[in-house]
XYZ file of C-alpha atoms in Angstrom:
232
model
C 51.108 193.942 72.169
C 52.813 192.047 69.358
C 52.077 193.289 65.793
C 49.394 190.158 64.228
C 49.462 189.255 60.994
C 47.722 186.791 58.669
C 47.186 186.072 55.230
C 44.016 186.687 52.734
C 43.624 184.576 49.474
C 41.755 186.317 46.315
C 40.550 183.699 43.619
C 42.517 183.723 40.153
C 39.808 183.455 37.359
C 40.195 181.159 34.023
C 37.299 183.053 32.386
C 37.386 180.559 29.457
C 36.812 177.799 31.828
C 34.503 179.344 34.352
C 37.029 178.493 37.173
C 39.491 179.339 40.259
C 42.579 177.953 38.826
C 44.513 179.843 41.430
C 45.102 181.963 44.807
C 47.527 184.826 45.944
C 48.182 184.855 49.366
C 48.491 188.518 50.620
C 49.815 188.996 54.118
C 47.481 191.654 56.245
C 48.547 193.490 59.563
C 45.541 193.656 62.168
C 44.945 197.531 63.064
C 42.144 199.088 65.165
C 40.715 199.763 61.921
C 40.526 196.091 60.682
C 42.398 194.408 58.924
C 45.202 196.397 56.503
C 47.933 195.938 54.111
C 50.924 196.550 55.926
C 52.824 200.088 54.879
C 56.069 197.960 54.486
C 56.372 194.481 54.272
C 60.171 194.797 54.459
C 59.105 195.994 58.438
C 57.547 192.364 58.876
C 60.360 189.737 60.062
C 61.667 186.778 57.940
C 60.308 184.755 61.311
C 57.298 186.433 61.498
C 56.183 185.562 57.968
C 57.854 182.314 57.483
C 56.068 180.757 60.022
C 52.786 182.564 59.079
C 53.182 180.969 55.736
C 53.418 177.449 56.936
C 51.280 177.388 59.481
C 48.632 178.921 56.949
C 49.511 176.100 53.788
C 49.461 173.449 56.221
C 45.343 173.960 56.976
C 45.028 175.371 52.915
C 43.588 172.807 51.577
C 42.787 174.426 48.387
C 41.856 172.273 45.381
C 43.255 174.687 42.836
C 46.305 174.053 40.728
C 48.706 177.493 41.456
C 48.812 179.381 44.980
C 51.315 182.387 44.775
C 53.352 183.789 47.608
C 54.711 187.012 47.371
C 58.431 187.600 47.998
C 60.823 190.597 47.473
C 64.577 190.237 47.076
C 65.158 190.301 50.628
C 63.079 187.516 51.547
C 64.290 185.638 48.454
C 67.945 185.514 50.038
C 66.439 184.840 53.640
C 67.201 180.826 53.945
C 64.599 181.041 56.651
C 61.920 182.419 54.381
C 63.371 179.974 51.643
C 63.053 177.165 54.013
C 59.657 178.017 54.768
C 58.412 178.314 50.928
C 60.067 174.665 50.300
C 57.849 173.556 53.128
C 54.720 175.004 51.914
C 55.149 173.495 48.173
C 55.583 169.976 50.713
C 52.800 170.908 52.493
C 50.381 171.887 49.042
C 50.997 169.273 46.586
C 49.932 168.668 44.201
C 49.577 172.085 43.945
C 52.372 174.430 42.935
C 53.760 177.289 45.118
C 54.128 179.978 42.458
C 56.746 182.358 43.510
C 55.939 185.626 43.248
C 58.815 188.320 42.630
C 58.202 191.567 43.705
C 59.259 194.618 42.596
C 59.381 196.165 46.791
C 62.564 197.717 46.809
C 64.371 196.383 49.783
C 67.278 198.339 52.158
C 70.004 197.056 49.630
C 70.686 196.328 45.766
C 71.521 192.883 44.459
C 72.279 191.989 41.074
C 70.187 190.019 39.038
C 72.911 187.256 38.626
C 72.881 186.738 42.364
C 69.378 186.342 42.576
C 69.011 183.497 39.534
C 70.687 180.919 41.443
C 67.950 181.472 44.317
C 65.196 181.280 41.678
C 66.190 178.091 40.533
C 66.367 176.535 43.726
C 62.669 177.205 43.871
C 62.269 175.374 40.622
C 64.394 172.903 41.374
C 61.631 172.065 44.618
C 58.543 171.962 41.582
C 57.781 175.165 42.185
C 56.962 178.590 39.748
C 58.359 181.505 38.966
C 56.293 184.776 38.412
C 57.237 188.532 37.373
C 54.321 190.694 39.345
C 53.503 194.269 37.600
C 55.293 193.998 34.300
C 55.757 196.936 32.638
C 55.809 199.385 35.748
C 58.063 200.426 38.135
C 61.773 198.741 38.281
C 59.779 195.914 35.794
C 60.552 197.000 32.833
C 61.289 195.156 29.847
C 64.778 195.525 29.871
C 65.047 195.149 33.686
C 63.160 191.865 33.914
C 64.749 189.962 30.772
C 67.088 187.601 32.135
C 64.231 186.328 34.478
C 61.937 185.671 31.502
C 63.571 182.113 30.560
C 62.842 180.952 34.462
C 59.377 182.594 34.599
C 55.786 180.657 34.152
C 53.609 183.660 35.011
C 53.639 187.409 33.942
C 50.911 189.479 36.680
C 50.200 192.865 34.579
C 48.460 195.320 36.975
C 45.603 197.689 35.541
C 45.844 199.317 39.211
C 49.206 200.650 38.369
C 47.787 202.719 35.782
C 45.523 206.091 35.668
C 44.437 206.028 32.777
C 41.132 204.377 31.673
C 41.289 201.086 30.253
C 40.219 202.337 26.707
C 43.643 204.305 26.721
C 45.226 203.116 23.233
C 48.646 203.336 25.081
C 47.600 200.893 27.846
C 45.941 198.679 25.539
C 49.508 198.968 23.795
C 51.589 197.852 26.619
C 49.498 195.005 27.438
C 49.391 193.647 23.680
C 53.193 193.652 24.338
C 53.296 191.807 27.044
C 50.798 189.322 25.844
C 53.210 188.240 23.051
C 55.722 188.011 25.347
C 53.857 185.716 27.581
C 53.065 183.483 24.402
C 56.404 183.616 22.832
C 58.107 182.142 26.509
C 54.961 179.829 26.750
C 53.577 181.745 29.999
C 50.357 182.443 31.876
C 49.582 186.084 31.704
C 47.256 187.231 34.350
C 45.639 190.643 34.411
C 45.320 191.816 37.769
C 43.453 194.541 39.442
C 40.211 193.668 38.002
C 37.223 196.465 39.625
C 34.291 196.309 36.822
C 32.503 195.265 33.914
C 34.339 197.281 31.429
C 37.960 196.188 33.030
C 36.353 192.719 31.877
C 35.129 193.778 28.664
C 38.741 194.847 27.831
C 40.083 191.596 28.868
C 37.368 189.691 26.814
C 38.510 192.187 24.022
C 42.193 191.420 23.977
C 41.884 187.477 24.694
C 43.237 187.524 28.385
C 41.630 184.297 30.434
C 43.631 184.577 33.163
C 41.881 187.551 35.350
C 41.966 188.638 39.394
C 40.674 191.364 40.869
C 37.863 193.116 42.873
C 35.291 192.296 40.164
C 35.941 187.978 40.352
C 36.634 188.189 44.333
C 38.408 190.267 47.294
C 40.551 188.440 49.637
C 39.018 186.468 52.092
C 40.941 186.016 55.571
C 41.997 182.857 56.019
C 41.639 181.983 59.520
C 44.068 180.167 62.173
C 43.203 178.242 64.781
C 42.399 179.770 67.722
C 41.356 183.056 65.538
C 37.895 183.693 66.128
C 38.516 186.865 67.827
C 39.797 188.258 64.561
C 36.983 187.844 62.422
C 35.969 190.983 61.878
C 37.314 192.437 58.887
């Protein structure tokens, strides 16, 4: 039986506004357990997920203003997957397909000069840039900095942390990357959201921009022809 995928959307919060300004699409394997994040999404095809994505943005009619896909550096060189993300923004307008780079580390390395010129091709199209879990991982400052010029959105992920969210060091790094967001002009979103004092801390530091457990979980978003998948 062939592996099934689809993809879930979780609201993006503007707190200051009392609104969904957004969506992230986030691509979910169907197991005898439900429905799962794949282990790897380098082990789902180009195909597969091209043609997931366009067959799911042209029934999402969302009346938001940003819906982010998530792509790693493979995908980003796939012209299939490329193809297929033009399409979408085609398919969405007026809203914008925000691009979201991963930090999934793929089978091979490629230097950040090669990737730019794909990047701008997206922009080129109308469409977004964003940097997902700045600060962690392979996203370092340093790592990231000759995307910042191209990028609208910074995603900073509390789940990436252990340490509670009154940790001065946390609160810290995200100061940093606030100031960073507002010195390039950039949404900063904080991510991984799960309770009333993740919000308080937000509310705290000035950061509208929220998603997370606590504003929404991802909701599948159905094909036709899916009603035996319902379940969850």
């Amino acid at each position: 039986m062939d592996k099934i995928y689809r993809y879930f959307v979780q609201p993006q919060i503007d707190i200051k506004t009392d609104t969904i300004f957004g969506y992230e699409l986030l691509i979910k394997q169907l197991t005898p357990e439900g429905w799962r994040l794949p282990k790897s999404f380098s082990e789902i095809s180009t195909e597969t997920t091209s043609k997931l994505l366009i067959a799911t943005t042209k029934i999402l009619g969302l009346k938001v203003d940003y819906c982010s896909v998530n792509v790693n550096r493979e995908q980003l060189l796939d012209t299939r997957m490329e193809d297929a993300i033009i399409q979408s923004q085609l398919q969405l307008f007026p809203t914008k397909v925000v691009v979201e780079l991963t930090e999934e580390e793929g089978p091979k390395k490629y230097s950040d000069a090669f990737l730019i010129p794909h990047l701008r091709k997206f922009m080129e199209h109308g469409m977004q840039i964003s940097l997902d879990d700045v600060g962690t991982g392979d996203n370092s400052l340093d790592a990231i900095r000759c995307f910042l010029p191209m990028a609208s959105e910074l995603k900073f992920a509390l789940q990436n942390f252990n340490s509670q969210n009154e940790d001065p060091d946390l609160q810290k790094k995200l100061i940093m990357w606030q100031g960073i967001s507002q010195e390039y002009g950039q949404r900063l979103i904080l991510e991984g959201i799960e309770d009333a004092e993740d919000a308080k801390m937000s509310s705290n530091l000035g950061i509208n921009l929220r998603q997370g457990y606590y504003y929404g979980k991802p909701e599948l978003l159905s094909l036709p022809g899916d009603e035996q998948y319902y379940k969850k």
